[in-house]
Amino acid sequence: QVQLVESGGGLVQAGGSLRLSCAATGRILSIPTMAWYRQTPGKQRELVASITSGGATNYADSVKGRFTIVRDNDKNTVYLQMNSLKPEDTAVYYCNADRIVTIFRTSFDSWGRGTQVTVSS
């Protein structure tokens, strides 16, 4: 089976930085798009950033210029470098893969368990 495992969340002061990691495990052949979403209580889960296997990126307006998404295709890992963090960035951050192709099957819309990011004022 394929799993997405996030790490790197924690507590940081406003203006600080964190780097989130998400590793896809399994006999993976390809993942066309990987992304980070976030969700707070009472709010819809929202896209933070996405990146294709070719390196094309997309960011939410609220994080442009502050967050950077990168991936290592050989390691099937995506990272989210978060700089100049604000209290409003506080949320559970989830890793997502639109499609995970393995030697056994193709999985669609896969999610990690989430990692908490808390930014204090």
Coordinates of N, CA and C in Angstrom, one line a residue:
Q1 N 0.8 -1.2 0.0 CA 0.0 0.0 0.0 C 0.9 1.2 0.0
V2 N 0.3 2.3 -0.5 CA 1.0 3.6 -0.5 C 0.5 4.5 0.6
Q3 N 1.5 5.2 1.2 CA 1.2 6.1 2.3 C 1.9 7.4 2.1
L4 N 1.3 8.5 2.5 CA 1.9 9.8 2.6 C 2.2 10.2 4.0
V5 N 3.4 10.4 4.3 CA 3.8 10.7 5.7 C 4.4 12.1 5.8
E6 N 3.7 12.9 6.6 CA 4.1 14.3 6.8 C 5.0 14.4 8.0
S7 N 5.9 15.4 8.0 CA 6.6 15.8 9.2 C 7.1 17.2 9.1
G8 N 7.5 17.8 10.2 CA 8.1 19.1 10.2 C 7.2 20.2 10.9
G9 N 6.0 19.8 11.2 CA 5.1 20.8 11.9 C 5.6 21.1 13.3
G10 N 5.0 22.1 13.8 CA 5.4 22.5 15.2 C 5.0 23.9 15.5
L11 N 5.5 24.4 16.6 CA 5.2 25.8 17.1 C 6.3 26.7 16.8
V12 N 6.0 27.9 16.2 CA 7.0 28.8 15.8 C 6.4 30.2 16.1
Q13 N 7.2 31.2 16.3 CA 6.8 32.6 16.5 C 6.6 33.2 15.2
A14 N 5.7 34.2 15.2 CA 5.4 35.0 14.0 C 6.7 35.5 13.4
G15 N 6.9 35.4 12.1 CA 8.1 35.8 11.4 C 9.1 34.7 11.3
G16 N 8.9 33.6 11.9 CA 9.8 32.5 11.8 C 9.5 31.6 10.6
S17 N 10.2 30.5 10.6 CA 10.1 29.6 9.5 C 10.0 28.1 9.9
L18 N 9.4 27.3 9.0 CA 9.2 25.9 9.2 C 9.4 25.2 7.8
R19 N 9.8 24.0 7.8 CA 9.9 23.3 6.6 C 9.1 21.9 6.8
L20 N 8.1 21.8 6.0 CA 7.3 20.6 6.1 C 7.8 19.6 5.0
S21 N 7.7 18.3 5.3 CA 8.1 17.3 4.4 C 7.0 16.2 4.3
C22 N 6.9 15.7 3.1 CA 5.9 14.6 2.9 C 6.5 13.6 2.0
A23 N 6.6 12.4 2.5 CA 7.2 11.3 1.7 C 6.2 10.3 1.4
A24 N 6.1 9.9 0.1 CA 5.2 8.9 -0.4 C 6.0 7.6 -0.4
T25 N 5.5 6.6 0.3 CA 6.2 5.3 0.4 C 5.4 4.2 -0.4
G26 N 6.2 3.3 -0.9 CA 5.7 2.2 -1.7 C 6.5 2.1 -3.0
R27 N 6.1 1.1 -3.8 CA 6.7 0.9 -5.1 C 6.1 1.9 -6.1
I28 N 6.5 3.1 -6.0 CA 5.9 4.2 -6.8 C 6.7 4.4 -8.1
L29 N 5.8 4.5 -9.1 CA 6.4 4.8 -10.4 C 6.3 6.3 -10.8
S30 N 5.2 6.9 -10.4 CA 5.0 8.3 -10.7 C 3.9 9.0 -9.8
I31 N 4.1 10.3 -9.6 CA 3.1 11.1 -8.9 C 3.0 12.4 -9.7
P32 N 2.0 12.5 -10.6 CA 2.0 13.7 -11.4 C 2.0 15.0 -10.7
T33 N 1.1 15.1 -9.6 CA 1.0 16.4 -8.9 C 1.0 16.1 -7.4
M34 N 1.8 16.8 -6.6 CA 1.8 16.8 -5.2 C 1.4 18.2 -4.7
A35 N 0.8 18.2 -3.5 CA 0.3 19.5 -3.0 C 0.2 19.5 -1.5
W36 N 0.2 20.7 -1.0 CA -0.1 20.9 0.4 C -1.4 21.7 0.6
Y37 N -2.3 21.2 1.5 CA -3.5 21.9 1.8 C -3.4 22.2 3.3
R38 N -4.3 23.1 3.8 CA -4.4 23.3 5.2 C -5.8 23.5 5.6
Q39 N -6.1 23.3 6.9 CA -7.5 23.4 7.4 C -7.5 23.8 8.8
T40 N -8.3 24.7 9.2 CA -8.6 25.2 10.5 C -10.0 24.9 10.9
P41 N -10.3 24.7 12.2 CA -11.7 24.4 12.6 C -12.7 25.5 12.0
G42 N -13.8 25.0 11.4 CA -14.8 25.8 10.9 C -14.5 26.4 9.5
K43 N -13.4 26.0 8.9 CA -13.0 26.4 7.6 C -12.9 25.3 6.6
Q44 N -13.1 25.6 5.4 CA -12.9 24.6 4.3 C -11.4 24.3 4.1
R45 N -11.1 23.1 3.8 CA -9.7 22.8 3.5 C -9.3 23.5 2.2
E46 N -8.2 24.2 2.3 CA -7.8 25.0 1.2 C -6.4 24.6 0.6
L47 N -6.3 24.8 -0.7 CA -5.0 24.5 -1.3 C -4.0 25.6 -0.9
V48 N -2.8 25.2 -0.5 CA -1.7 26.1 -0.2 C -0.8 26.2 -1.3
A49 N -0.3 25.1 -1.9 CA 0.6 25.1 -3.0 C 0.6 23.7 -3.6
S50 N 0.9 23.7 -4.9 CA 1.0 22.4 -5.6 C 2.2 22.4 -6.5
I51 N 2.7 21.3 -6.9 CA 3.8 21.2 -7.8 C 3.7 19.9 -8.6
T52 N 3.9 20.0 -9.9 CA 3.9 18.9 -10.8 C 5.3 18.2 -10.8
S53 N 5.3 17.0 -11.4 CA 6.5 16.3 -11.5 C 7.5 17.0 -12.4
G54 N 7.0 17.9 -13.3 CA 7.9 18.7 -14.1 C 8.3 20.0 -13.5
G55 N 7.8 20.3 -12.2 CA 8.3 21.4 -11.5 C 7.4 22.7 -11.6
A56 N 6.3 22.6 -12.3 CA 5.3 23.7 -12.3 C 4.7 23.9 -11.0
T57 N 4.6 25.1 -10.5 CA 4.1 25.4 -9.1 C 2.9 26.3 -9.2
N58 N 2.1 26.2 -8.1 CA 0.9 27.1 -8.0 C 0.8 27.3 -6.5
Y59 N 0.5 28.6 -6.2 CA 0.4 29.0 -4.8 C -0.9 29.8 -4.5
A60 N -1.4 29.6 -3.3 CA -2.5 30.5 -2.9 C -2.0 31.9 -2.7
D61 N -2.8 32.8 -3.0 CA -2.4 34.2 -2.9 C -1.9 34.6 -1.6
S62 N -2.5 34.0 -0.5 CA -2.1 34.3 0.8 C -0.7 33.9 1.2
V63 N -0.1 33.0 0.4 CA 1.3 32.6 0.8 C 2.3 32.9 -0.2
K64 N 1.9 33.5 -1.3 CA 2.9 33.9 -2.4 C 4.0 34.8 -1.8
G65 N 5.2 34.5 -2.2 CA 6.3 35.2 -1.7 C 6.8 34.8 -0.4
R66 N 6.1 34.0 0.3 CA 6.5 33.5 1.7 C 6.8 32.0 1.7
F67 N 6.0 31.3 1.0 CA 6.1 29.8 0.9 C 6.7 29.3 -0.4
T68 N 7.5 28.3 -0.3 CA 8.0 27.7 -1.5 C 7.8 26.2 -1.5
I69 N 7.3 25.6 -2.5 CA 7.1 24.2 -2.6 C 8.1 23.6 -3.6
V70 N 8.7 22.5 -3.2 CA 9.7 21.8 -4.0 C 9.5 20.3 -3.9
R71 N 10.0 19.6 -4.8 CA 9.9 18.1 -4.7 C 11.1 17.4 -5.2
D72 N 11.4 16.2 -4.7 CA 12.4 15.4 -5.1 C 11.8 14.2 -5.7
N73 N 11.7 14.1 -7.0 CA 11.0 13.0 -7.7 C 11.7 11.6 -7.4
D74 N 13.0 11.6 -7.3 CA 13.7 10.3 -7.0 C 13.3 9.8 -5.6
K75 N 13.0 10.7 -4.7 CA 12.7 10.3 -3.3 C 11.2 10.3 -3.1
N76 N 10.4 10.7 -4.1 CA 8.9 10.8 -4.0 C 8.6 11.6 -2.7
T77 N 9.2 12.7 -2.6 CA 9.0 13.6 -1.4 C 8.8 15.0 -1.9
V78 N 7.8 15.7 -1.2 CA 7.5 17.1 -1.5 C 7.8 17.9 -0.2
Y79 N 8.3 19.1 -0.3 CA 8.6 19.9 0.8 C 7.8 21.3 0.7
L80 N 7.6 21.8 1.8 CA 7.0 23.2 1.8 C 7.8 24.0 2.8
Q81 N 8.6 24.9 2.2 CA 9.4 25.9 3.0 C 8.5 27.1 3.3
M82 N 8.3 27.3 4.6 CA 7.4 28.4 5.0 C 8.2 29.4 5.8
N83 N 8.3 30.6 5.2 CA 9.0 31.7 5.8 C 8.0 32.8 6.1
S84 N 8.5 33.7 7.0 CA 7.7 34.9 7.4 C 6.3 34.5 7.9
L85 N 6.2 33.5 8.7 CA 5.0 32.9 9.1 C 4.1 33.9 9.9
K86 N 2.8 33.8 9.7 CA 1.9 34.6 10.4 C 0.9 33.8 11.2
P87 N 0.3 34.4 12.3 CA -0.6 33.6 13.1 C -1.7 33.0 12.2
E88 N -2.2 33.7 11.2 CA -3.2 33.1 10.3 C -2.8 31.9 9.5
D89 N -1.5 31.6 9.5 CA -1.0 30.4 8.9 C -1.2 29.2 9.8
T90 N -1.6 29.4 11.0 CA -1.9 28.3 11.9 C -3.0 27.4 11.4
A91 N -2.7 26.1 11.2 CA -3.6 25.1 10.7 C -3.0 23.7 10.7
V92 N -3.8 22.7 10.4 CA -3.3 21.4 10.1 C -3.0 21.4 8.6
Y93 N -1.8 21.0 8.3 CA -1.3 21.0 6.9 C -1.3 19.5 6.5
Y94 N -1.9 19.3 5.3 CA -2.1 18.0 4.8 C -1.4 17.8 3.4
C95 N -0.7 16.8 3.2 CA -0.1 16.4 2.0 C -1.1 15.7 1.1
N96 N -1.0 16.0 -0.2 CA -2.0 15.4 -1.1 C -1.2 15.0 -2.4
A97 N -1.6 13.9 -2.9 CA -1.2 13.4 -4.2 C -2.4 13.1 -5.1
D98 N -2.4 13.7 -6.3 CA -3.6 13.6 -7.1 C -3.7 12.1 -7.7
R99 N -2.5 11.6 -7.9 CA -2.5 10.2 -8.5 C -1.1 9.6 -8.1
I100 N -1.2 8.4 -7.6 CA 0.1 7.7 -7.3 C 0.0 6.4 -8.1
V101 N 1.0 6.3 -9.0 CA 1.1 5.1 -9.9 C 2.1 4.1 -9.3
T102 N 1.7 2.9 -9.0 CA 2.6 1.9 -8.5 C 2.6 0.7 -9.5
I103 N 3.4 -0.3 -9.2 CA 3.4 -1.4 -10.0 C 2.2 -2.3 -9.8
F104 N 1.4 -2.0 -8.8 CA 0.2 -2.8 -8.5 C -1.1 -2.1 -8.9
R105 N -1.1 -0.8 -8.7 CA -2.4 -0.1 -9.0 C -2.1 1.4 -9.1
T106 N -3.1 2.1 -9.5 CA -3.1 3.6 -9.4 C -4.1 4.1 -8.4
S107 N -3.6 4.9 -7.5 CA -4.5 5.5 -6.4 C -4.7 6.9 -6.8
F108 N -6.0 7.4 -6.5 CA -6.3 8.8 -6.8 C -6.7 9.5 -5.5
D109 N -6.3 10.8 -5.5 CA -6.6 11.7 -4.4 C -6.2 11.1 -3.0
S110 N -4.9 10.9 -2.8 CA -4.4 10.3 -1.6 C -4.0 11.5 -0.6
W111 N -4.2 11.2 0.7 CA -3.9 12.2 1.7 C -3.1 11.7 2.8
G112 N -2.3 12.6 3.4 CA -1.5 12.2 4.6 C -2.4 12.5 5.8
R113 N -1.9 12.2 6.9 CA -2.7 12.3 8.2 C -2.7 13.7 8.7
G114 N -1.8 14.6 8.2 CA -1.8 16.0 8.6 C -0.7 16.2 9.7
T115 N -0.2 17.4 9.7 CA 0.8 17.9 10.7 C 0.4 19.3 11.1
Q116 N 0.4 19.5 12.4 CA 0.0 20.8 13.0 C 1.1 21.8 12.9
V117 N 0.7 23.0 12.4 CA 1.5 24.2 12.4 C 0.9 25.3 13.2
T118 N 1.5 25.7 14.2 CA 1.0 26.8 15.1 C 2.0 27.9 15.1
V119 N 1.5 29.1 14.8 CA 2.3 30.3 14.7 C 1.8 31.3 15.8
S120 N 2.6 31.6 16.8 CA 2.2 32.5 17.9 C 2.5 33.9 17.5
S121 N 1.7 34.8 18.0 CA 1.9 36.2 17.8 C 2.9 36.9 18.7

